[in-house]
Short mmCIF file of C-alpha atoms and ligand atoms in Angstrom, two decimals:
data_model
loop_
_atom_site.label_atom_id
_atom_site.label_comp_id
_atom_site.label_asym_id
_atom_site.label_seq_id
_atom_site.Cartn_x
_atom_site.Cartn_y
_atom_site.Cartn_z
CA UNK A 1 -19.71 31.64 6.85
CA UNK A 2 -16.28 30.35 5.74
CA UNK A 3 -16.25 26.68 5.53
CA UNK A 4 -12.52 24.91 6.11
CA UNK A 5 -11.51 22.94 3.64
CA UNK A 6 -11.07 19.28 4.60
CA UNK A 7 -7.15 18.54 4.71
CA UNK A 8 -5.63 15.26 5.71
CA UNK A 9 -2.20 14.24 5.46
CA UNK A 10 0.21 11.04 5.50
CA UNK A 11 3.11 11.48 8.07
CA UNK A 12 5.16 8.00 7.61
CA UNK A 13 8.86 8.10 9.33
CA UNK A 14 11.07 6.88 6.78
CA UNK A 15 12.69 3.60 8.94
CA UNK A 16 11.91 0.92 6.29
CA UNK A 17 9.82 0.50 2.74
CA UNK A 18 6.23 0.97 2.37
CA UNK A 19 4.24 -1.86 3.63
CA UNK A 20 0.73 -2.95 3.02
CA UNK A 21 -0.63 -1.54 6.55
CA UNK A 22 0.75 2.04 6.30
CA UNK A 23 -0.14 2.48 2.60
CA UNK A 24 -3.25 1.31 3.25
CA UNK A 25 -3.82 4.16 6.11
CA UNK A 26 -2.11 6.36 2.78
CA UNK A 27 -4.90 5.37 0.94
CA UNK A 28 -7.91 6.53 3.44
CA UNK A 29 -6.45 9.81 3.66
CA UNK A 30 -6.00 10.02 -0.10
CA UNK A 31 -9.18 8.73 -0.52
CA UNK A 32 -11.04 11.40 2.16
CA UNK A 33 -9.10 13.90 0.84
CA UNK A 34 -10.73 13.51 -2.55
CA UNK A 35 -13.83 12.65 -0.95
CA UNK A 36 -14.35 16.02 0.23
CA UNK A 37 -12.43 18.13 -1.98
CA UNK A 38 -9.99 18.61 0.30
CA UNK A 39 -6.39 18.62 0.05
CA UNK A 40 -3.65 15.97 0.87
CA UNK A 41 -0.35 16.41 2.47
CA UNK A 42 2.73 14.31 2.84
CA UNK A 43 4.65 14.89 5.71
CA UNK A 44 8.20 13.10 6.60
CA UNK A 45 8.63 11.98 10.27
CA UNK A 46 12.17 11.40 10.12
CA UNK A 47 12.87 12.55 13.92
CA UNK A 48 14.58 9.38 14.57
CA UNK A 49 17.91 10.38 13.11
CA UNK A 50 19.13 6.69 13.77
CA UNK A 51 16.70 4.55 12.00
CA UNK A 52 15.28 7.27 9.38
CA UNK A 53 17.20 6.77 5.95
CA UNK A 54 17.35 9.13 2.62
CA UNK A 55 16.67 6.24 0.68
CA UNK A 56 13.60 5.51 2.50
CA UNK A 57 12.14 8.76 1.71
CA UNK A 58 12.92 8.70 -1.68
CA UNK A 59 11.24 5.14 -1.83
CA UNK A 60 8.04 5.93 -0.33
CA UNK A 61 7.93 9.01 -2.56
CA UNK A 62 8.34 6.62 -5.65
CA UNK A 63 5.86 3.97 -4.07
CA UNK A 64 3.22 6.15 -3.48
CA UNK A 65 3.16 7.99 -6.95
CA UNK A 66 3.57 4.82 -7.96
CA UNK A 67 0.21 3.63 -6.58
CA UNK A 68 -1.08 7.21 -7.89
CA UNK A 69 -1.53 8.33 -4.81
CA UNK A 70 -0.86 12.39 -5.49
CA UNK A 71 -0.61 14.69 -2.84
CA UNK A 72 -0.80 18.71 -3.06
CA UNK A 73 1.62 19.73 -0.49
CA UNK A 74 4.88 17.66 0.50
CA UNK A 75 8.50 18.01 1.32
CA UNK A 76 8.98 17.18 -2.75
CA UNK A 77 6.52 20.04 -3.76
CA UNK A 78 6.48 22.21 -0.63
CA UNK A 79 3.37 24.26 0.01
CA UNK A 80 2.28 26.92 2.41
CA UNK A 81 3.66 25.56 5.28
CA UNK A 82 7.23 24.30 4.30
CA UNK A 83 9.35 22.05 5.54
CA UNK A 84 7.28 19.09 5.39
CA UNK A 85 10.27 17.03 6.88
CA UNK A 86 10.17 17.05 10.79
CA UNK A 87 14.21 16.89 11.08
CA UNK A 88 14.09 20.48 8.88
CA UNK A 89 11.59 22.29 11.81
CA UNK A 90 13.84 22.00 14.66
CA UNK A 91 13.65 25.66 15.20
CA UNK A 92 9.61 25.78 14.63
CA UNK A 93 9.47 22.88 17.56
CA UNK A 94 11.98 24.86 19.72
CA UNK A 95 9.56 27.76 19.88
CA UNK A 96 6.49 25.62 21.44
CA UNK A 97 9.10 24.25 23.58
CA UNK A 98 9.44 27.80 24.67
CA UNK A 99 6.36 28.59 24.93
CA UNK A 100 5.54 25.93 26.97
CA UNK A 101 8.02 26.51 29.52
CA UNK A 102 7.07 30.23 29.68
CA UNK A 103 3.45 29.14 30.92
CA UNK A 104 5.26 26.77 33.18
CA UNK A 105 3.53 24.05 31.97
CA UNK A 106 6.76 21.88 31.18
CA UNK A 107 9.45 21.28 33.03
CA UNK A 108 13.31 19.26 33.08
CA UNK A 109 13.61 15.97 34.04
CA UNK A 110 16.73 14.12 35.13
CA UNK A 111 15.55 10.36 35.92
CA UNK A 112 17.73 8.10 34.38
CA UNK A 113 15.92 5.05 32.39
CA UNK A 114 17.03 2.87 35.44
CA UNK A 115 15.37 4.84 37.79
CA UNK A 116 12.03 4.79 35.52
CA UNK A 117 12.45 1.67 34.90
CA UNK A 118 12.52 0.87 38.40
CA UNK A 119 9.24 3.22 39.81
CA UNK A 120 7.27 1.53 36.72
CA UNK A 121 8.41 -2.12 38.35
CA UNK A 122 7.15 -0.98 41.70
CA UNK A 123 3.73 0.31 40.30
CA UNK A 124 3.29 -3.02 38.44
CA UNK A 125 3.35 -4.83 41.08
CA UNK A 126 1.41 -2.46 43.39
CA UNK A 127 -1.15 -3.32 40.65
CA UNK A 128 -1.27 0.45 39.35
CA UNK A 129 -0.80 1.55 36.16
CA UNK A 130 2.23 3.09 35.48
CA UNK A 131 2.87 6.46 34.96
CA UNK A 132 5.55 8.91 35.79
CA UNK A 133 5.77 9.83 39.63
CA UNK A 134 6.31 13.09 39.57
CA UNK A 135 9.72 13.21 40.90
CA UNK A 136 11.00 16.10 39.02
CA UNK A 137 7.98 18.09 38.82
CA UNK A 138 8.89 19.41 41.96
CA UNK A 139 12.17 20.62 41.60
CA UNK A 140 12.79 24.25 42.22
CA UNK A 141 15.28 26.08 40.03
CA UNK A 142 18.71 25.75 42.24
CA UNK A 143 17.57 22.28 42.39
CA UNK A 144 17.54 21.87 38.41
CA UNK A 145 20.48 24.14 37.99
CA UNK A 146 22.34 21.88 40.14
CA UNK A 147 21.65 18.85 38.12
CA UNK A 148 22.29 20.37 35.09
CA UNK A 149 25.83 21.22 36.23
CA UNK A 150 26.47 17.78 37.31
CA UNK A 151 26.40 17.82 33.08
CA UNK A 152 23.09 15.82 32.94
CA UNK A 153 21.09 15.88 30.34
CA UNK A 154 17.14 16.42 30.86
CA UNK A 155 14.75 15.55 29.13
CA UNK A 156 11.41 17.62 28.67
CA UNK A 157 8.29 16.61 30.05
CA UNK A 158 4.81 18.30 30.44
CA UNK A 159 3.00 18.27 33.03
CA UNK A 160 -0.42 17.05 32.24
CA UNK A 161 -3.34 18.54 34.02
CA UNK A 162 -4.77 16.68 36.86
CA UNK A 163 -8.11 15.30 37.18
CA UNK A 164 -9.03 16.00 33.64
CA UNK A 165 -11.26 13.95 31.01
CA UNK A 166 -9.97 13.63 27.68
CA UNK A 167 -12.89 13.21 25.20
CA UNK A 168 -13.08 13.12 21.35
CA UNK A 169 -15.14 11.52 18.84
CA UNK A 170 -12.93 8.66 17.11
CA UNK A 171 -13.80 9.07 13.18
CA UNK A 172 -13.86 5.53 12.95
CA UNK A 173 -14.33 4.13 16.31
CA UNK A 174 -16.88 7.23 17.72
CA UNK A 175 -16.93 8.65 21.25
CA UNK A 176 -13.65 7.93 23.23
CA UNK A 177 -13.02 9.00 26.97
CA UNK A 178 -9.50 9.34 28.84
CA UNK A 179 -8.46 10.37 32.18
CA UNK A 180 -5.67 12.75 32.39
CA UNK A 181 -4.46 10.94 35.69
CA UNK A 182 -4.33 8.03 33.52
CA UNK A 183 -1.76 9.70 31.63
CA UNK A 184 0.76 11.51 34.16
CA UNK A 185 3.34 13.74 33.01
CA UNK A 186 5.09 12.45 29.60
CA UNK A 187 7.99 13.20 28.18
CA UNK A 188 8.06 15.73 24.82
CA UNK A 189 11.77 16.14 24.00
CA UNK A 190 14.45 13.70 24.82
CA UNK A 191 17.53 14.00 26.53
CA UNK A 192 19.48 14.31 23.18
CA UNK A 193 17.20 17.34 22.08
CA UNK A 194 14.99 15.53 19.48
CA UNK A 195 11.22 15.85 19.78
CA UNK A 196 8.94 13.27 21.17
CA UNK A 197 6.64 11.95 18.91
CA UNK A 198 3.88 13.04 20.11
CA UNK A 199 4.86 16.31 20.25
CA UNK A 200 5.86 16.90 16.92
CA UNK A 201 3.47 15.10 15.32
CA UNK A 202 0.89 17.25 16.98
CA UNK A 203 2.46 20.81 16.47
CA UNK A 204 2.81 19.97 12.94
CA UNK A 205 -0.69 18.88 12.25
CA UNK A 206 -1.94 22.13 14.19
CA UNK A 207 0.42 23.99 11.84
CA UNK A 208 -0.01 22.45 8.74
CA UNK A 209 -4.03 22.87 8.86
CA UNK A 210 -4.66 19.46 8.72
CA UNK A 211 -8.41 18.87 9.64
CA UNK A 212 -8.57 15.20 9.43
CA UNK A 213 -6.38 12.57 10.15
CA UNK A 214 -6.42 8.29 10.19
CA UNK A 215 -4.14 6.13 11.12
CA UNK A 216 -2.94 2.84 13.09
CA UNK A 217 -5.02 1.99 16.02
CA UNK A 218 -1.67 1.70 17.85
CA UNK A 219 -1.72 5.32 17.95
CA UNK A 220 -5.09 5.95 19.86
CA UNK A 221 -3.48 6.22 22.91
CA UNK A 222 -1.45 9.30 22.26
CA UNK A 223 -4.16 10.74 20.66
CA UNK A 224 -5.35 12.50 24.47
CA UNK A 225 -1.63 13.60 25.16
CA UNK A 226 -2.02 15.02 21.35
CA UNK A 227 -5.08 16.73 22.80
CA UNK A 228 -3.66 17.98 25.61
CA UNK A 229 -0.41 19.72 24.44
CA UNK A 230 -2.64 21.21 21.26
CA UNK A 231 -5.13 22.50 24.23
CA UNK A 232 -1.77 24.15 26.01
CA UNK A 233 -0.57 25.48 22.87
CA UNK A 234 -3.82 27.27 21.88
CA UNK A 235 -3.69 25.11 19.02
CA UNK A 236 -6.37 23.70 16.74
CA UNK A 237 -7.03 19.44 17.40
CA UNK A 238 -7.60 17.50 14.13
CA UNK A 239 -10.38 15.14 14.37
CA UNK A 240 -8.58 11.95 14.89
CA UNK A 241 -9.71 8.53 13.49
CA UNK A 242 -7.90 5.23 14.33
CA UNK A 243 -8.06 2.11 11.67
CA UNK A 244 -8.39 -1.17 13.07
CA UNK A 245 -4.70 -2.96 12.40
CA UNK A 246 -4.56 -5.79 9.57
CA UNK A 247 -3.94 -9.37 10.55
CA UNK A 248 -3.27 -12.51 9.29
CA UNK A 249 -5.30 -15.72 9.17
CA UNK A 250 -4.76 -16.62 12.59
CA UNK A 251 -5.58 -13.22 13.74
CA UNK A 252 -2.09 -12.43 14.53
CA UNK A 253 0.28 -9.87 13.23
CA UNK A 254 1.22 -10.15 9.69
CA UNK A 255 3.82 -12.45 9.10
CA UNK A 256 5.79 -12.34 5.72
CA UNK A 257 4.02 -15.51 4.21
CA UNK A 258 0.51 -13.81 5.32
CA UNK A 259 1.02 -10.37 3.57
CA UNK A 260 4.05 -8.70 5.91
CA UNK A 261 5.33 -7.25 2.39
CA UNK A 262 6.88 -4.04 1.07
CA UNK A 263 5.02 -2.05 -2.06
CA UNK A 264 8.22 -2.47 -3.54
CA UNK A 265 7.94 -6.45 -3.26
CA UNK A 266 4.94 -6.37 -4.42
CA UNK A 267 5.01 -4.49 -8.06
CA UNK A 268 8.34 -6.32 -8.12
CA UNK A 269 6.46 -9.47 -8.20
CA UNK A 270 3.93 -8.12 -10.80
CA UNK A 271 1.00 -6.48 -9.00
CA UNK A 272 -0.53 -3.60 -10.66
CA UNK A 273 -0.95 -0.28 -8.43
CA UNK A 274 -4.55 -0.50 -8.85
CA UNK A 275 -4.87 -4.51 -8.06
CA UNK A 276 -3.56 -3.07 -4.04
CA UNK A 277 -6.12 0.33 -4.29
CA UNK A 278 -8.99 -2.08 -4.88
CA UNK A 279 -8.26 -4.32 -2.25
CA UNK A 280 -6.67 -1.87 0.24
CA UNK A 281 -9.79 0.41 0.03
CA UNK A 282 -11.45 -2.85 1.28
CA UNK A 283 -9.05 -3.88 3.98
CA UNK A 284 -11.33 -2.16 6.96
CA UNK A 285 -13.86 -0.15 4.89
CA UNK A 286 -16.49 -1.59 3.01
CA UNK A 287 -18.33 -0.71 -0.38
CA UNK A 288 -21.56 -0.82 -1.02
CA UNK A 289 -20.83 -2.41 -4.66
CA UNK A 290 -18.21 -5.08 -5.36
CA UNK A 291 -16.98 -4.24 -8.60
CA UNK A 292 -14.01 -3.16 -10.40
CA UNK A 293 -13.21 0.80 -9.22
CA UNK A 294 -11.18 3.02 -10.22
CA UNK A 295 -9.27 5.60 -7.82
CA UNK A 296 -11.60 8.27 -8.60
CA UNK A 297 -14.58 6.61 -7.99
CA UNK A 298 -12.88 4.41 -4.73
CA UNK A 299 -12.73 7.83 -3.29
CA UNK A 300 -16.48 9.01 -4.39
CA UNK A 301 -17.96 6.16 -2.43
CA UNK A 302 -15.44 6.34 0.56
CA UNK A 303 -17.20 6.89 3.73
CA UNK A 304 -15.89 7.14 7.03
CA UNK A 305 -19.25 5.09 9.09
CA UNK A 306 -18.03 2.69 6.25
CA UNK A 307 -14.98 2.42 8.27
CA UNK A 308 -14.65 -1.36 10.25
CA UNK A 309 -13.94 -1.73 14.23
CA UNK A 310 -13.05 -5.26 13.77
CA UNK A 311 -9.69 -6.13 13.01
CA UNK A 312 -9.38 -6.13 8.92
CA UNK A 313 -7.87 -9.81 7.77
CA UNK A 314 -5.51 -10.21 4.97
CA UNK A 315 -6.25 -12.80 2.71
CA UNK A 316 -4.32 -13.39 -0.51
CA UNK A 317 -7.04 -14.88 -2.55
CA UNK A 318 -8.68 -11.23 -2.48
CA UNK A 319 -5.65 -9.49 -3.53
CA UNK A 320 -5.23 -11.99 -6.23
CA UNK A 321 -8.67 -11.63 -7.40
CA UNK A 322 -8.40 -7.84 -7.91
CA UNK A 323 -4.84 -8.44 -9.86
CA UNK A 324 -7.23 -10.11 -12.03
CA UNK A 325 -9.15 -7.50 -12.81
CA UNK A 326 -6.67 -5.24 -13.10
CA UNK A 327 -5.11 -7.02 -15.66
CA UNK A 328 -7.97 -7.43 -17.63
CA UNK A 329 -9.05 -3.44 -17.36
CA UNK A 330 -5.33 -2.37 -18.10
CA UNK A 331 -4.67 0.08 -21.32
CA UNK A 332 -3.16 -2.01 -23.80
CA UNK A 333 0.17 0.17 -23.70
CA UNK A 334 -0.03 -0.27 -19.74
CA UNK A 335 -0.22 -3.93 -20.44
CA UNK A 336 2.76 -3.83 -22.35
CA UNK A 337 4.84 -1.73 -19.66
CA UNK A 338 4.32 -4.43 -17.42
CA UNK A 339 5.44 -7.23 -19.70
CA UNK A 340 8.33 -5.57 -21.34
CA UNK A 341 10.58 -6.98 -19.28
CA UNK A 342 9.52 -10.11 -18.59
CA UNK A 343 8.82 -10.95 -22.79
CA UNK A 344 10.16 -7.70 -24.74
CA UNK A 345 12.87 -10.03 -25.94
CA UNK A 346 10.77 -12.92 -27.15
CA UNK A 347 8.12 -10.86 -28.56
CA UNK A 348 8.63 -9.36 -32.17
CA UNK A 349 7.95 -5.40 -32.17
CA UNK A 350 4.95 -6.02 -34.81
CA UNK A 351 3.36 -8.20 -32.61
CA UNK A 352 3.35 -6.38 -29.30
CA UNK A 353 -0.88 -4.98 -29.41
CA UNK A 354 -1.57 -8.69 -30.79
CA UNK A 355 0.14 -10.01 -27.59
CA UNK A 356 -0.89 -8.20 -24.96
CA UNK A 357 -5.16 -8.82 -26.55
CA UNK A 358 -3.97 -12.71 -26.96
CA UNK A 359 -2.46 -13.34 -23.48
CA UNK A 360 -4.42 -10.73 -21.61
CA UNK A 361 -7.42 -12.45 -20.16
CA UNK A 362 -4.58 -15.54 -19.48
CA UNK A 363 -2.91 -13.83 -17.35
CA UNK A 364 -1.85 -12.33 -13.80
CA UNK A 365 1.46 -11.84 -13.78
CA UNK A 366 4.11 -11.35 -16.54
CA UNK A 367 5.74 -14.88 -15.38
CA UNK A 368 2.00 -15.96 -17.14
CA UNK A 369 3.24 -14.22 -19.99
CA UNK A 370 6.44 -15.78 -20.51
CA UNK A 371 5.02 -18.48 -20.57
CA UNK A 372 2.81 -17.71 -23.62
CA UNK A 373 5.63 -15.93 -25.28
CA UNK A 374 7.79 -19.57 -25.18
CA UNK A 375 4.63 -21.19 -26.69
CA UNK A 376 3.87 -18.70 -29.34
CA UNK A 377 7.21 -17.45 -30.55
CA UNK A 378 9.81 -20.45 -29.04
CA UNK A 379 11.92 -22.28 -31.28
CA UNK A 380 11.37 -25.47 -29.55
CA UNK A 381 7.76 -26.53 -28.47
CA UNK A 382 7.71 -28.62 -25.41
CA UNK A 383 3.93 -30.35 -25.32
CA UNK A 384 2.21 -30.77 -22.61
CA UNK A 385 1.54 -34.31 -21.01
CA UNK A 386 -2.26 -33.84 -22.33
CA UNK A 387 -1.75 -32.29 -25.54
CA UNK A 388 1.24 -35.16 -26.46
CA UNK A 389 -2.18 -37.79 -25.69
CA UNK A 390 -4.44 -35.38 -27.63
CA UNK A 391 -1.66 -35.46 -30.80
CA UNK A 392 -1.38 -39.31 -30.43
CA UNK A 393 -4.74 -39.91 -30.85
CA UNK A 394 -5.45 -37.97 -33.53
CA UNK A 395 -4.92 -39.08 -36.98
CA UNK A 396 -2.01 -38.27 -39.03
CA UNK A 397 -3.41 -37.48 -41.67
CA UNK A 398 -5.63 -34.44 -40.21
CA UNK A 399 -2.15 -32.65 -39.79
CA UNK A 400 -1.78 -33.20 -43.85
CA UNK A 401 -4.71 -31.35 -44.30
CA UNK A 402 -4.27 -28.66 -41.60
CA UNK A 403 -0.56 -28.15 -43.29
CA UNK A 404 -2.51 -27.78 -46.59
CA UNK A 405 -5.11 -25.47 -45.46
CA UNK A 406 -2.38 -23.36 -43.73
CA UNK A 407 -0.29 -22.93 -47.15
CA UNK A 408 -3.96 -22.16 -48.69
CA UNK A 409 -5.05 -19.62 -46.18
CA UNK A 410 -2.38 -18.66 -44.39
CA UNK A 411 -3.21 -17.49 -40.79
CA UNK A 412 -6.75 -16.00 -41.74
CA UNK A 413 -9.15 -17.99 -38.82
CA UNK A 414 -12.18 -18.48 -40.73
CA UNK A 415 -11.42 -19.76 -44.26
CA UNK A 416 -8.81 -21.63 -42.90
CA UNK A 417 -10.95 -23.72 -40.42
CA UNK A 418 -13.59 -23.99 -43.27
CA UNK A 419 -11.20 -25.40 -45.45
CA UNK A 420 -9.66 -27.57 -42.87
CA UNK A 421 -13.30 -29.03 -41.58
CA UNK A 422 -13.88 -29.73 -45.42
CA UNK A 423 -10.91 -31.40 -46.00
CA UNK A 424 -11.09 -33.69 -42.77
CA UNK A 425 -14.61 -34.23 -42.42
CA UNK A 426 -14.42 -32.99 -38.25
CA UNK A 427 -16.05 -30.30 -36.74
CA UNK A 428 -16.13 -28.43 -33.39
CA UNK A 429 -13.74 -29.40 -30.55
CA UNK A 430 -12.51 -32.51 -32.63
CA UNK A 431 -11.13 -29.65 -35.22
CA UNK A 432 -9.10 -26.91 -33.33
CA UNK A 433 -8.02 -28.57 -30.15
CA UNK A 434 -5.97 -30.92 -32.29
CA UNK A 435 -4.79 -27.56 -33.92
CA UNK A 436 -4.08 -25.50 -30.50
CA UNK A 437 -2.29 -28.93 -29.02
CA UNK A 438 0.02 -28.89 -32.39
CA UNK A 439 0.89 -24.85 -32.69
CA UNK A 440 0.99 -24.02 -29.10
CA UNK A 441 1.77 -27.82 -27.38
CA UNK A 442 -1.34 -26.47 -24.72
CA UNK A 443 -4.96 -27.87 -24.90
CA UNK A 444 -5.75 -24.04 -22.89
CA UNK A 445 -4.99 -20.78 -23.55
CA UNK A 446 -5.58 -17.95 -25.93
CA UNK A 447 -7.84 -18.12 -28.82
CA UNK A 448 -6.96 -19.75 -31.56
CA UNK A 449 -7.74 -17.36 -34.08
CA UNK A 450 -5.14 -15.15 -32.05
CA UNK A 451 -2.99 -17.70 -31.68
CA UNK A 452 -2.56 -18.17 -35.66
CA UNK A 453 -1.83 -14.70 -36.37
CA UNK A 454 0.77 -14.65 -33.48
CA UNK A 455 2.73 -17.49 -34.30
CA UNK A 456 5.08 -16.95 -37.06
CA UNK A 457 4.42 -18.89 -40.24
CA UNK A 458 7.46 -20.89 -40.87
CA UNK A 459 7.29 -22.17 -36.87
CA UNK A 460 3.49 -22.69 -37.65
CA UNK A 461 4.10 -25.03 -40.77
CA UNK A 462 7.27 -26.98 -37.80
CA UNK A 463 4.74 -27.78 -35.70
CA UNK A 464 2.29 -29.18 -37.79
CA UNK A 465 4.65 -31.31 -39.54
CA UNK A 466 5.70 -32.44 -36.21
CA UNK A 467 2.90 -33.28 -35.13
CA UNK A 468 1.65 -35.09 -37.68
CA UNK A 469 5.09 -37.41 -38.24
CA UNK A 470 4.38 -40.70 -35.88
CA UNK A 471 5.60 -40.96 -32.99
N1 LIG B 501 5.13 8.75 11.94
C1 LIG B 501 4.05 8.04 12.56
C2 LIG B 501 4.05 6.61 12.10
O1 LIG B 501 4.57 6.32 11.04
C3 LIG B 501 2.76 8.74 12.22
C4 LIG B 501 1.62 8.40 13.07
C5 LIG B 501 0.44 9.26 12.73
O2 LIG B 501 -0.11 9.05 11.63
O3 LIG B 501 0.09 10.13 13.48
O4 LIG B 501 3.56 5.75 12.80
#
């Protein structure tokens, strides 16, 4: 018995960047792909010549390593069943169109838009649902010749069978049922020659072995005309799964303040790739456990009855909270990618590891960071409103001391707070929140043994002195 490999694929059509809806449905393949073994395939839908974009392509291709989401057969990598960009397989698309129109089971049509436009008006408001007539399905060959030398251009449509069911089992959504009369004949290459979308989309699944496939519920509904070409083609149906879309708040679409961003804005603005796989593998599927995972095991507990019918809702708290964690289960040196250009200039080269394990549980983004850089390494300390009080209130004198025991010990946390508790008499909170407000003008913040080996010495001994001349 030969078992098929599982093989699912992202197909994206390269009119804009990235956004958090289609890499999430990037992610469930990924993730079932690894789930299973199985193999993942990127394929280019750039059949709309006027909105698809080189730079698009090359962005998603960047956003999507970027997130680490690798795939084993693409138009950058090829594979066994090259080109993986639809607007390279004209001539692959042009044979089904052939055979389709050998078995008769296409045929030209010359209806303008304003004439469709018009018949779908009329059913509307005959309260039917609209679907193509028929007009041209009946015109003989002198007929269509005709036409065609009046110089129009038809367009292709097929002619779906009549009194048909459509069933498949939704991976996500289970048993679905269409009627083919439902459907009426639909068009599969336009006037201008270019493919239909369903059409290619379909053939190149079939072609490209691709077993399983999820994507945007908006799509269930050419999933039976998918069905019904690959049945005229002789060719093999993926199982199909539909994810339900992600809204907003209000249960509307996604509007720019409610998540509507690009990948691209996104690590722009700080987040780390696997802050988005840990809450994207949420958005619509649901793990049993609600830790920290990463990709690897995201995909070993990835199940498709874990899949959600409902409507997934965005909500920024939950992305924030796995930036968190992120940041806090970072590799120091992937810590320090991150900051580099927010505090590479601030930071001195010797104290880059000391840094990133001072700031790191501090922060979320590296605008946190800059901010600790300016307190640790700044030439001028501005204090905060409560750490100005904390400084007033404290007696002068304890600076003295704290001066003293810093030219005794240097930076070395435990002798020097031994010394300094001897010398003033204060223990506890009284002792180092005094000494935090003074070196870094915060009462929060790293600890303060970290904080004494970051700052440098002579700015150390400055702000001790400053703080302890009167105000
Ligand atoms: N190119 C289509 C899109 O981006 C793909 C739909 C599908 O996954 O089948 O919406």
């Amino acid at each position: 018995m030969t078992t098929t490999i599982c093989k699912t694929r992202f197909a994206p059509s390269p009119t804009g960047y990235l956004h958090l809806g289609n890499v999430r449905t990037a992610l469930f393949n990924a993730l079932l792909a690894r789930r299973r073994q199985g193999r993942f395939l990127l394929r280019v839908e750039d059949t709309d010549r006027e909105r698809s974009r080189p730079e698009y392509v090359a962005a998603l291709l960047e956003d999507l390593r970027w997130l680490g989401l690798d795939w084993q057969e693409g138009p950058d990598i090829g594979g066994p069943h090259p080109p993986y960009a639809q607007s390279e397989r004209t001539a692959i698309y042009a044979d089904y169109y052939q055979r389709l129109e050998e078995t008769n089971q296409v045929y030209p049509c010359f209806c303008t838009p304003a004439e469709l436009a018009l018949s779908r008006k009329t059913q509307l408001a005959a309260g039917r649902p609209p679907r193509y007539a028929g007009t041209c399905a009946r015109l003989n060959v002198a007929e269509q010749q005709a036409r065609c030398d009046r110089g129009l251009q038809p367009t292709l449509r097929f002619r779906t069978p009549v009194g048909q069911k459509v069933q498949f089992t939704d991976l996500a959504r289970g048993p679905q049922q269409f009627a083919s009369d439902d459907i009426g004949d639909f068009i599969i290459r336009r006037a201008d020659g270019g493919p239909q979308f369903f059409f290619a989309n379909a053939v190149d699944d079939a072609l490209m072995g691709v077993t399983h496939l999820l994507r945007g519920e908006d799509h269930l509904s050419n999933t039976p005309r998918q069905l019904l070409l690959l049945e005229a083609l002789h060719l093999p149906a993926p199982h199909y799964g539909h994810l339900a879309l992600i809204v907003g708040a209000d249960s509307g679409p996604l509007s720019k303040r409610e998540g509507h961003f690009s990948v691209r804005e996104l690590r722009s603005s700080g987040y780390l790739p696997e802050a988005l796989l840990n809450y994207l593998a949420r958005l619509g599927h649901s793990y049993e456990h609600d830790h920290w995972m990463p990709l690897a095991e995201l995909a070993e507990n990835f199940a498709l009855e874990r899949l959600g019918r409902a409507p997934a809702h965005y909500d920024e708290a939950q992305l924030l909270h796995w930036q968190s964690e992120a940041v806090q289960r970072a590799a120091p040196e992937q810590l320090w990618v991150w900051l580099e250009s927010a505090v590479g200039k601030e930071v001195p080269i010797t104290c880059r590891e000391a840094f990133v394990a001072a700031v790191r549980p501090n922060i979320r983004f590296p605008a946190d960071a800059v901010f600790w850089a300016e307190r640790l390494f700044g030439a001028e300390l501005a204090l905060s409103e409560d750490s100005r009080a904390l400084i007033a209130q404290t007696d002068s004198a304890f600076f003295s001391h704290a001066l003293a025991a810093y030219a005794e010990y240097g930076a070395v946390y435990q002798p020097l707070m031994d010394d300094l508790k001897r010398r003033t008499g204060v223990k506890g909170k009284a002792l180092f929140m005094p000494l935090r407000a003074a070196l870094t003008g915060e009462l929060h913040g790293p600890e303060l043994a970290r904080i004494l080996t970051l700052v440098p010495a002579d700015l150390a001994r400055r702000r001790l002195e400053a703080a302890g001349r009167p105000v």
